[in-house]
Amino acid sequence: MLVGRETFDDAGVFRLSDDLALVQTVDFFAPIVDDPYEFGQVAAANALSDVYAMGGEPLTALSIVCFPTGTLPIEVLTEILRGGQDKVHEAGATVIGGHSIIDEELKYGLSVTGRVHPDRILTNAGARPGDVLVLTKPLGTGFVTTALKRGSVTQDVAAPTIASMRALNRDASRQAVALGAKCATDVTGFGLLGHAHHIARGSNVSLRIEAALLPVLPGALEAWRAGATPGGAERNDAFVREFTEWGSVEPFHEALVIDPQTSGGLLISLPAPVVEDYLSRVPQAVVIGAVLPRGDRAIVLA
């Protein structure tokens, strides 16, 4: 076993030979969008992201389904599975089976197996002082999807968020590996600061994050102002408070960095000399901070 649970990484990694290791992960959840096909796409992209966060390439996937047979027509499940399969195929992988149970609440996701070269793994433990922090997708999915559930935003407003959640982190991962990066994580349910803390802890460093540089999804600020804060944000806040130096950031940015994300981008620690090259290869990526020697707090928000 090359990567296990010790550093709260995104997936496990098991060496098969000197040049081949398996990456294994699982993720599933209840719908956060109304359209079944889009939900299948989002859930699949979210699960595949863990493999990309380790620098790997997905190979196979198993579907995991909880379905209320007496409540929803089977056509809903058909569309969810079709969306997931299309996204897996886009990733160059194959759905080879799965398991379903009858449940009162609909849930869907994937168990994914990928491959990675043992010398090119991206982990939480690879950040070094002097590295630059890059984020590859904008934040705010929790605000927008909560507002969508409440009916306080239209589908048009939510469209960029849904598109972001459906997008694979494939190219962002491949380019990081190609340029010699050693550290990445994907930003999902623990929010930006929660996942940043995993890097800080695993690498024994502190991370400085510049709030003004954080990319924000269209409609996220308006959703937050309207009170569309997901329930997981409160848990994230309780988790990150003790190890974060908050500085004088605005209330919205305080909320943004703990907003639970679904199928968020990669947070990558890049060696400074390759940052400009990476940004030219991954145009949606932005610099959001830097890696510092370990200080009193794991996260410094400025």
Coordinates of C-alpha atoms in Angstrom, one line a residue:
M1 CA 0.0 0.0 0.0
L2 CA 1.5 3.3 -1.1
V3 CA -1.3 5.7 0.1
G4 CA -3.8 4.8 2.8
R5 CA -5.9 6.6 5.3
E6 CA -3.1 8.2 7.3
T7 CA -3.1 11.6 5.4
F8 CA -6.8 11.7 4.6
D9 CA -6.0 11.5 0.9
D10 CA -8.6 11.3 -1.9
A11 CA -8.0 7.6 -2.8
G12 CA -6.0 4.6 -1.8
V13 CA -3.0 3.5 -3.9
F14 CA -1.7 -0.1 -4.1
R15 CA 1.5 -1.0 -5.9
L16 CA 1.3 -3.9 -8.4
S17 CA 4.8 -3.5 -9.9
D18 CA 7.6 -1.0 -10.2
D19 CA 5.7 1.0 -12.8
L20 CA 2.1 0.3 -12.0
A21 CA -0.2 1.0 -9.1
L22 CA -4.0 0.9 -8.6
V23 CA -6.0 3.9 -7.4
Q24 CA -9.2 3.0 -5.7
T25 CA -12.1 5.2 -4.5
V26 CA -15.8 5.4 -3.9
D27 CA -18.3 8.2 -3.7
F28 CA -22.1 8.6 -3.9
F29 CA -24.8 11.0 -2.7
A30 CA -28.4 12.2 -3.1
P31 CA -29.4 14.4 -6.0
I32 CA -28.3 18.0 -6.0
V33 CA -29.9 18.9 -9.4
D34 CA -33.4 18.0 -10.7
D35 CA -32.5 16.6 -14.1
P36 CA -31.7 12.8 -13.7
Y37 CA -29.2 12.8 -16.6
E38 CA -27.3 15.8 -15.2
F39 CA -27.3 14.3 -11.8
G40 CA -25.7 11.1 -13.2
Q41 CA -23.1 13.2 -14.9
V42 CA -22.3 15.3 -11.8
A43 CA -22.1 12.2 -9.5
A44 CA -19.8 10.4 -11.9
A45 CA -17.5 13.3 -12.4
N46 CA -17.3 13.8 -8.7
A47 CA -16.3 10.1 -8.1
L48 CA -13.8 10.1 -11.0
S49 CA -12.2 13.3 -9.6
D50 CA -10.6 11.3 -6.7
V51 CA -8.6 9.3 -9.2
Y52 CA -7.5 12.5 -11.0
A53 CA -6.6 14.1 -7.6
M54 CA -4.0 11.3 -7.2
G55 CA -2.6 11.8 -10.6
G56 CA -4.2 8.7 -12.0
E57 CA -6.3 7.6 -15.0
P58 CA -9.6 5.9 -14.4
L59 CA -10.0 2.4 -15.8
T60 CA -13.2 0.9 -14.5
A61 CA -16.2 1.9 -12.5
L62 CA -19.0 0.1 -10.5
S63 CA -22.3 1.9 -10.1
I64 CA -23.8 2.2 -6.6
V65 CA -27.6 2.9 -6.5
C66 CA -30.2 3.4 -3.8
F67 CA -33.6 3.8 -5.5
P68 CA -37.1 4.3 -4.2
T69 CA -38.9 2.0 -6.5
G70 CA -42.4 2.8 -5.2
T71 CA -41.9 6.6 -5.5
L72 CA -40.0 7.3 -8.8
P73 CA -40.5 5.7 -12.2
I74 CA -37.7 3.4 -13.4
E75 CA -37.1 5.9 -16.3
V76 CA -35.5 8.2 -13.8
L77 CA -32.9 5.6 -12.9
T78 CA -32.3 4.9 -16.6
E79 CA -31.4 8.5 -17.2
I80 CA -29.1 8.7 -14.1
L81 CA -27.2 5.6 -15.2
R82 CA -27.0 6.9 -18.8
G83 CA -25.5 10.2 -17.5
G84 CA -23.0 8.4 -15.4
Q85 CA -22.0 6.0 -18.1
D86 CA -21.5 8.8 -20.6
K87 CA -19.3 10.6 -18.2
V88 CA -17.2 7.5 -17.5
H89 CA -16.8 6.9 -21.2
E90 CA -15.7 10.6 -21.6
A91 CA -13.0 9.8 -19.0
G92 CA -11.8 6.8 -21.2
A93 CA -13.0 4.3 -18.6
T94 CA -15.7 1.5 -18.6
V95 CA -18.7 0.8 -16.3
I96 CA -18.3 -3.0 -15.6
G97 CA -21.2 -3.5 -13.2
G98 CA -22.6 -2.3 -9.9
H99 CA -25.0 -2.9 -7.2
S100 CA -28.5 -1.5 -6.3
I101 CA -30.8 -1.6 -3.3
I102 CA -34.3 -0.3 -2.7
D103 CA -34.1 2.7 -0.4
E104 CA -36.4 5.6 0.6
E105 CA -34.0 8.2 -0.7
L106 CA -32.4 8.2 -4.1
K107 CA -28.6 8.0 -4.1
Y108 CA -26.1 7.3 -6.9
G109 CA -22.3 7.2 -7.4
L110 CA -19.4 5.1 -8.4
S111 CA -16.6 3.0 -7.1
V112 CA -13.7 3.7 -9.4
T113 CA -10.4 1.9 -10.1
G114 CA -7.6 3.7 -11.8
R115 CA -4.0 3.4 -12.6
V116 CA -0.9 5.5 -11.8
H117 CA 2.8 5.2 -12.0
P118 CA 4.2 4.9 -8.4
D119 CA 6.7 7.7 -9.0
R120 CA 4.1 10.1 -10.3
I121 CA 1.4 10.0 -7.6
L122 CA -0.1 13.3 -6.4
T123 CA -0.8 13.2 -2.7
N124 CA -1.6 15.4 0.3
A125 CA 1.9 15.0 1.6
G126 CA 3.8 16.4 -1.4
A127 CA 3.6 20.2 -0.8
R128 CA 6.8 22.1 -0.1
P129 CA 7.5 25.7 1.2
G130 CA 7.8 28.0 -1.8
D131 CA 5.2 26.1 -3.9
V132 CA 2.3 28.1 -5.4
L133 CA -1.3 27.1 -4.8
V134 CA -3.5 26.8 -7.9
L135 CA -7.2 26.1 -8.0
T136 CA -8.8 24.7 -11.2
K137 CA -12.5 25.4 -10.7
P138 CA -14.5 28.3 -9.2
L139 CA -16.1 28.0 -5.8
G140 CA -19.7 28.3 -4.7
T141 CA -21.5 25.1 -5.8
G142 CA -23.1 24.7 -2.3
F143 CA -24.6 28.2 -2.4
V144 CA -26.0 27.8 -5.9
T145 CA -27.4 24.3 -5.6
T146 CA -29.0 25.1 -2.2
A147 CA -30.7 28.1 -3.9
L148 CA -31.7 25.9 -6.8
K149 CA -33.4 23.4 -4.4
R150 CA -35.3 26.3 -2.7
G151 CA -36.4 27.6 -6.1
S152 CA -34.7 31.0 -5.5
V153 CA -32.6 30.8 -8.6
T154 CA -33.5 29.8 -12.1
Q155 CA -32.0 27.1 -14.2
D156 CA -30.3 29.7 -16.4
V157 CA -28.5 31.1 -13.3
A158 CA -27.5 27.7 -12.1
A159 CA -26.3 26.5 -15.6
P160 CA -22.6 27.6 -15.1
T161 CA -22.5 25.8 -11.8
I162 CA -24.0 22.6 -13.2
A163 CA -21.5 22.8 -16.1
S164 CA -18.6 23.2 -13.7
M165 CA -19.8 20.2 -11.6
R166 CA -20.1 18.0 -14.8
A167 CA -16.6 18.9 -16.0
L168 CA -13.8 16.3 -15.5
N169 CA -10.6 17.2 -13.7
R170 CA -8.7 15.1 -16.3
D171 CA -6.7 17.8 -18.1
A172 CA -5.9 19.7 -14.8
S173 CA -4.5 16.5 -13.4
R174 CA -2.6 15.4 -16.5
Q175 CA -0.9 18.7 -16.8
A176 CA 0.1 18.8 -13.2
V177 CA 1.7 15.4 -13.5
A178 CA 3.4 16.4 -16.7
L179 CA 5.0 19.4 -15.1
G180 CA 6.3 17.5 -12.1
A181 CA 3.8 18.4 -9.4
K182 CA 3.7 16.1 -6.3
C183 CA 0.7 17.4 -4.4
A184 CA -3.0 17.8 -5.2
T185 CA -6.4 17.3 -3.7
D186 CA -9.9 17.8 -5.1
V187 CA -12.2 20.3 -3.3
T188 CA -15.4 18.7 -2.3
G189 CA -17.6 18.3 0.8
F190 CA -15.1 19.7 3.3
G191 CA -14.8 23.0 1.5
L192 CA -11.7 24.7 0.3
L193 CA -10.2 25.1 3.8
G194 CA -11.0 21.6 4.9
H195 CA -9.2 20.1 2.0
A196 CA -6.4 22.6 2.3
H197 CA -5.9 21.5 5.9
H198 CA -5.4 17.9 4.6
I199 CA -2.5 19.2 2.5
A200 CA -1.1 21.3 5.4
R201 CA -1.3 18.4 7.8
G202 CA 0.0 15.8 5.4
S203 CA 2.9 18.0 4.2
N204 CA 3.7 19.6 7.6
V205 CA 3.4 23.1 6.1
S206 CA 1.1 26.1 6.3
L207 CA -1.0 27.4 3.4
R208 CA -1.6 31.1 2.8
I209 CA -4.8 31.7 0.8
E210 CA -5.6 35.1 -0.7
A211 CA -9.4 35.6 -0.4
A212 CA -9.4 38.2 -3.1
L213 CA -8.0 35.8 -5.7
L214 CA -10.6 33.1 -5.2
P215 CA -12.7 32.4 -8.3
V216 CA -16.4 32.5 -7.7
L217 CA -19.2 30.9 -9.7
P218 CA -21.9 33.2 -11.3
G219 CA -24.8 33.6 -8.9
A220 CA -23.0 32.3 -5.8
L221 CA -22.7 35.7 -4.1
E222 CA -26.4 36.5 -4.8
A223 CA -27.4 33.0 -3.5
W224 CA -25.3 33.5 -0.3
R225 CA -26.9 37.0 0.3
A226 CA -30.3 35.3 0.0
G227 CA -29.4 32.9 2.8
A228 CA -28.8 29.8 0.6
T229 CA -26.2 28.3 2.9
P230 CA -25.9 24.4 2.8
G231 CA -26.1 22.5 6.1
G232 CA -22.6 21.1 5.8
A233 CA -21.1 24.6 6.0
E234 CA -21.7 24.8 9.7
R235 CA -19.9 21.5 10.3
N236 CA -17.0 22.7 8.1
D237 CA -16.8 26.0 10.0
A238 CA -16.5 24.1 13.3
F239 CA -13.8 21.9 11.9
V240 CA -11.6 24.7 10.4
R241 CA -11.9 27.4 13.1
E242 CA -9.1 26.2 15.4
F243 CA -6.4 25.9 12.7
T244 CA -7.2 28.9 10.6
E245 CA -5.9 32.5 11.0
W246 CA -8.8 34.4 9.5
G247 CA -7.3 37.9 9.0
S248 CA -9.7 40.6 8.0
V249 CA -11.6 38.8 5.1
E250 CA -15.1 39.8 4.2
P251 CA -18.0 37.7 5.4
F252 CA -18.7 36.3 2.0
H253 CA -15.2 35.0 1.6
E254 CA -15.4 33.5 5.1
A255 CA -18.5 31.6 3.9
L256 CA -17.0 30.8 0.5
V257 CA -14.0 28.9 1.9
I258 CA -16.2 26.6 4.0
D259 CA -18.9 26.1 1.4
P260 CA -19.2 22.4 0.7
Q261 CA -18.4 21.8 -2.9
T262 CA -19.6 19.0 -5.2
S263 CA -17.3 17.9 -8.0
G264 CA -15.0 20.9 -7.4
G265 CA -11.7 21.6 -8.9
L266 CA -8.2 20.5 -8.0
L267 CA -6.2 22.4 -5.4
I268 CA -2.6 21.9 -6.6
S269 CA 0.7 22.7 -5.0
L270 CA 3.0 23.6 -7.9
P271 CA 6.7 24.4 -7.9
A272 CA 7.0 28.1 -8.6
P273 CA 9.1 27.7 -11.9
V274 CA 6.3 25.8 -13.6
V275 CA 3.3 27.9 -12.6
E276 CA 3.1 30.1 -15.7
D277 CA 3.4 27.0 -17.9
Y278 CA 0.6 25.3 -16.1
L279 CA -1.7 28.3 -16.3
S280 CA -1.1 28.4 -20.1
R281 CA -2.0 24.7 -20.4
V282 CA -5.1 24.9 -18.0
P283 CA -6.7 28.3 -18.8
Q284 CA -9.4 28.0 -16.1
A285 CA -6.8 27.6 -13.3
V286 CA -5.9 30.5 -11.1
V287 CA -3.3 31.2 -8.4
I288 CA -4.9 31.5 -5.0
G289 CA -1.9 31.5 -2.6
A290 CA 1.3 29.9 -1.5
V291 CA 2.9 27.2 0.6
L292 CA 4.7 28.4 3.7
P293 CA 6.9 26.7 6.3
R294 CA 4.8 25.3 9.1
G295 CA 3.6 28.1 11.5
D296 CA 1.3 28.5 14.4
R297 CA -1.8 27.9 12.2
A298 CA -2.1 25.5 9.3
I299 CA -4.1 27.9 7.2
V300 CA -3.5 31.7 6.9
L301 CA -6.5 33.4 5.2
A302 CA -5.6 36.9 3.9

